[in-house]
XYZ file of C-alpha atoms in Angstrom:
332
model
C 66.392 22.319 133.120
C 64.248 19.584 131.538
C 63.730 21.794 128.469
C 67.487 22.463 128.249
C 68.285 18.750 128.535
C 65.734 17.864 125.838
C 67.017 20.512 123.397
C 70.681 19.621 123.983
C 70.024 15.876 123.895
C 71.588 15.225 127.297
C 70.485 14.111 130.750
C 69.318 16.371 133.578
C 72.481 15.417 135.462
C 74.634 16.727 132.620
C 72.787 20.073 132.650
C 73.330 20.253 136.406
C 77.035 19.558 135.974
C 77.373 22.277 133.320
C 75.785 24.758 135.745
C 77.652 23.699 138.880
C 80.794 21.723 137.956
C 81.494 22.469 134.270
C 85.020 21.028 134.495
C 83.455 17.552 134.723
C 81.734 17.895 131.323
C 83.417 17.329 127.955
C 83.937 20.551 126.027
C 81.639 19.602 123.116
C 78.803 18.551 125.415
C 79.241 21.656 127.552
C 79.037 23.923 124.492
C 75.855 22.140 123.320
C 74.204 22.653 126.708
C 75.308 26.300 126.858
C 73.809 26.926 123.397
C 70.518 25.398 124.564
C 70.562 27.574 127.694
C 71.098 30.681 125.583
C 68.451 29.727 123.014
C 65.815 29.044 125.685
C 66.742 32.045 127.835
C 67.097 29.740 130.826
C 67.956 31.389 134.184
C 68.439 29.168 137.197
C 66.058 29.691 140.135
C 68.399 30.148 143.093
C 65.544 30.141 145.608
C 64.309 26.760 144.347
C 67.892 25.486 144.303
C 68.350 26.589 147.919
C 65.145 24.796 148.954
C 66.239 21.613 147.178
C 69.758 21.631 148.629
C 68.780 22.880 152.085
C 71.251 25.759 151.928
C 71.770 29.038 150.037
C 74.908 30.393 148.436
C 73.821 34.023 148.862
C 74.253 36.345 151.838
C 72.417 39.635 152.429
C 74.090 42.807 153.688
C 71.922 45.686 154.944
C 74.011 48.888 155.091
C 72.923 52.049 156.864
C 74.365 54.575 154.389
C 76.170 53.800 151.137
C 76.981 57.518 150.753
C 79.550 57.024 153.523
C 82.690 55.459 152.052
C 83.349 53.614 155.336
C 80.437 51.310 154.528
C 81.664 50.818 150.975
C 84.971 49.626 152.454
C 83.106 47.307 154.826
C 81.126 45.874 151.894
C 84.310 45.334 149.863
C 85.970 43.529 152.760
C 82.932 41.307 153.250
C 82.686 40.502 149.547
C 86.351 39.504 149.381
C 85.854 37.097 152.276
C 82.658 35.603 150.828
C 84.314 35.171 147.430
C 86.818 32.757 148.971
C 83.886 30.561 150.046
C 81.969 30.961 146.755
C 79.112 32.888 148.327
C 77.362 35.788 146.592
C 76.782 39.070 148.443
C 73.531 41.019 147.969
C 73.642 44.664 149.110
C 70.732 46.732 150.397
C 70.998 50.392 151.440
C 68.686 51.470 154.263
C 69.651 55.115 153.626
C 69.459 56.006 157.348
C 65.801 54.931 157.429
C 64.672 52.431 160.079
C 61.603 51.350 158.075
C 63.777 50.568 155.020
C 66.243 48.698 157.225
C 63.431 46.553 158.615
C 62.031 45.946 155.125
C 65.414 44.814 153.765
C 65.931 42.385 156.657
C 62.459 40.917 156.083
C 63.089 40.618 152.315
C 66.379 38.780 152.818
C 64.704 36.442 155.289
C 61.842 35.760 152.861
C 64.297 34.926 150.057
C 66.063 32.491 152.405
C 69.592 33.822 152.184
C 72.169 31.843 154.156
C 72.687 34.713 156.595
C 72.569 38.485 157.013
C 75.220 41.076 157.760
C 73.763 44.232 159.270
C 75.418 47.647 159.594
C 72.512 49.185 161.484
C 71.057 52.479 162.530
C 71.587 53.438 166.160
C 68.128 52.163 167.036
C 66.332 49.112 168.516
C 67.135 46.135 166.285
C 63.799 44.371 166.621
C 63.666 43.065 163.034
C 67.132 41.527 163.369
C 66.224 39.983 166.724
C 63.040 38.515 165.266
C 64.950 37.071 162.287
C 67.476 35.483 164.650
C 64.613 34.067 166.693
C 63.431 32.267 163.556
C 66.875 30.779 162.981
C 68.426 33.309 160.576
C 72.123 33.985 161.356
C 72.665 37.759 161.695
C 76.034 39.398 162.390
C 76.232 43.109 163.220
C 79.004 45.252 161.733
C 79.853 48.661 163.177
C 77.667 47.639 166.102
C 78.511 45.416 169.095
C 77.141 41.928 169.431
C 74.978 40.584 172.249
C 74.141 37.289 173.856
C 72.457 36.055 170.678
C 74.557 37.773 167.994
C 78.133 38.498 166.954
C 79.384 42.006 166.292
C 82.391 43.786 164.818
C 83.247 47.328 165.906
C 86.061 49.815 165.817
C 87.264 51.196 169.145
C 85.402 54.515 168.938
C 86.652 55.795 172.298
C 90.259 55.142 171.303
C 89.592 57.094 168.103
C 88.487 60.167 170.050
C 91.481 59.765 172.327
C 93.912 59.610 169.393
C 92.382 62.724 167.816
C 92.647 64.799 170.989
C 96.143 63.560 171.858
C 97.298 64.529 168.377
C 96.268 68.185 168.628
C 97.444 68.419 172.248
C 100.879 67.147 171.160
C 100.912 69.997 168.625
C 100.565 72.496 171.481
C 96.811 73.171 171.291
C 95.233 73.930 174.636
C 91.665 75.170 173.928
C 89.782 72.251 172.402
C 86.210 71.863 171.205
C 84.615 68.489 170.593
C 81.550 68.728 168.344
C 79.073 66.075 167.279
C 75.666 64.790 168.012
C 73.308 63.946 169.197
C 75.304 62.682 172.174
C 72.750 59.884 172.556
C 74.306 58.182 169.504
C 76.603 55.490 170.853
C 79.478 56.205 168.433
C 79.404 59.952 169.114
C 79.238 59.370 172.854
C 82.228 57.011 172.737
C 84.304 59.430 170.656
C 83.452 62.197 173.106
C 84.573 60.041 176.039
C 87.919 59.473 174.346
C 88.456 63.205 173.788
C 87.554 63.999 177.403
C 89.915 61.316 178.686
C 92.812 62.680 176.648
C 92.153 66.192 177.952
C 91.920 65.011 181.554
C 95.354 63.404 181.207
C 96.942 66.639 179.917
C 97.741 69.667 182.053
C 96.466 73.082 181.092
C 94.017 71.842 178.469
C 90.495 73.259 178.308
C 87.738 71.288 176.637
C 84.300 72.456 175.480
C 81.716 70.073 174.032
C 79.111 71.231 171.524
C 76.180 68.968 170.707
C 75.017 69.205 167.100
C 71.666 67.899 165.799
C 73.456 65.640 163.299
C 76.976 64.952 162.078
C 76.311 66.236 158.565
C 77.820 68.952 156.365
C 74.841 71.193 157.113
C 75.319 70.708 160.845
C 79.005 71.491 160.410
C 78.242 74.705 158.555
C 76.085 75.941 161.439
C 78.854 74.985 163.859
C 81.439 76.884 161.807
C 79.271 80.010 161.645
C 78.842 79.934 165.426
C 82.578 79.592 166.066
C 83.451 82.246 163.462
C 81.157 84.743 165.194
C 83.084 84.450 168.442
C 85.800 87.026 169.210
C 89.222 85.562 168.304
C 90.291 85.220 171.954
C 87.161 83.146 172.691
C 87.621 80.703 169.843
C 89.209 77.287 170.347
C 92.594 76.535 168.826
C 91.572 72.952 167.985
C 88.294 71.447 166.779
C 87.698 67.697 166.989
C 84.591 66.667 165.045
C 82.675 63.397 165.308
C 82.665 63.034 161.501
C 84.494 64.244 158.425
C 81.241 65.703 157.104
C 80.913 67.862 160.214
C 84.545 69.010 159.932
C 84.152 69.717 156.209
C 81.037 71.823 156.788
C 82.569 73.751 159.707
C 85.707 74.737 157.822
C 83.870 76.602 155.043
C 82.463 79.522 157.113
C 85.581 79.573 159.297
C 87.875 80.000 156.305
C 85.492 82.583 154.806
C 85.712 84.561 158.069
C 89.507 84.670 157.827
C 90.251 81.916 160.351
C 93.396 80.149 159.149
C 93.539 76.345 159.284
C 95.657 75.030 160.954
C 97.521 78.177 162.094
C 94.565 79.590 164.076
C 92.524 76.421 164.356
C 93.547 72.779 163.956
C 90.710 70.561 162.705
C 90.287 66.786 163.033
C 87.462 64.719 161.531
C 86.396 61.100 161.899
C 85.831 58.247 159.375
C 88.648 59.099 156.913
C 86.204 59.184 154.028
C 86.331 61.046 150.722
C 85.442 64.410 152.274
C 88.660 64.422 154.272
C 90.751 64.473 151.102
C 88.393 66.512 148.884
C 88.361 69.466 151.278
C 90.254 72.654 150.199
C 92.398 72.036 153.282
C 92.854 68.272 153.553
C 91.429 67.105 156.872
C 93.287 65.040 159.458
C 90.945 62.176 160.265
C 90.581 59.099 162.427
C 90.040 56.139 160.125
C 88.160 52.980 160.964
C 89.414 49.701 159.465
C 86.468 49.225 157.129
C 87.945 46.460 154.959
C 88.975 44.483 158.030
C 85.592 45.021 159.699
C 83.835 43.621 156.636
C 86.197 40.669 156.379
C 85.868 39.754 160.057
C 82.084 40.173 159.957
C 81.869 37.830 156.968
C 84.068 35.246 158.680
C 81.909 35.335 161.823
C 78.767 34.894 159.731
C 80.203 31.968 157.763
C 81.326 30.357 161.012
C 77.816 30.705 162.443
C 76.256 29.281 159.263
C 78.616 26.297 159.411
C 78.398 25.570 163.156
C 74.795 26.504 163.932
C 74.013 26.176 167.638
C 77.641 25.262 168.388
C 78.755 28.756 167.312
C 79.925 31.061 170.127
C 78.699 34.655 169.808
C 81.296 37.349 170.452
C 82.230 40.935 169.626
C 85.495 41.715 167.842
C 86.956 45.184 168.545
C 89.413 46.572 165.972
C 91.731 49.590 166.486
C 91.311 52.850 164.508
C 94.207 54.843 163.024
C 95.033 58.547 162.720
C 95.699 60.004 159.257
C 97.567 63.299 159.591
C 96.890 65.965 156.953
C 97.125 69.707 156.393
C 94.253 70.685 158.718
C 96.526 69.984 161.718
C 100.101 69.758 160.447
C 99.949 72.350 157.673
C 102.016 72.348 154.521
C 101.080 69.727 151.930
C 99.884 67.162 154.456
């Protein structure tokens, strides 16, 4: 900044105003400073600025899987909220890898961001707990909070309940819930919702099938297994714990001559791109990603502003059912 001030023939304070409050600087002076910045290739050091001011204007967001459009929606919602407070959002994708997740949290802490949003793996969150212990605000999105952290989640059990109630209302009586592993908290909650809906309905049979993962490949194996059953032993409705699983299952089923939804109604979960790109558009339970991101950002900004006076809490948001051709037929 000293070099810029010398070249432009202005004070350090004027350079600072051009960078931070340009409306306070006369147009001619501002243009002279901007030309000096461009000529010198000056780039402000945000880390040094944060140390000098005692606060950062950047926030880190560690996301478990950017291939899943739910997390893109969450990131968009968070960014919109941070924009209103003039904070910059830095994204990091852990790509379903605990070591990468830990590394990203440590990097954000080292660069002294104002706070961290974390959409985590279903695993012990030791790195996040350690960062919080050193005073770094961390808010969990798509994961419940705890005594020392806030969280924002969708009501996963209600989502499973809505999916099962939908196909039962259509007259389906032999249901399969598929997903896994059941040790994953989201899958377990969705399964509980399906079981509850079936228990409330007379004459409904429910079978649960645990899959190794909720991926397209896992869905394909599931579809092959169901297609190999005699027609009278197949379910008439399949509720999957993810759209990827539903997408993968439908391919071998359709190839085997199973008609969707006439023979088999199919419901997915997440309402991501796969649900609408499928040859038969998939009915899906959607989570409010934009709202989850917005609420998570607001909780984090509140914690940054209030410090120890902030009250940790978990916000639970309702999911919604998006009906499409895989259950209602036609052009749905």
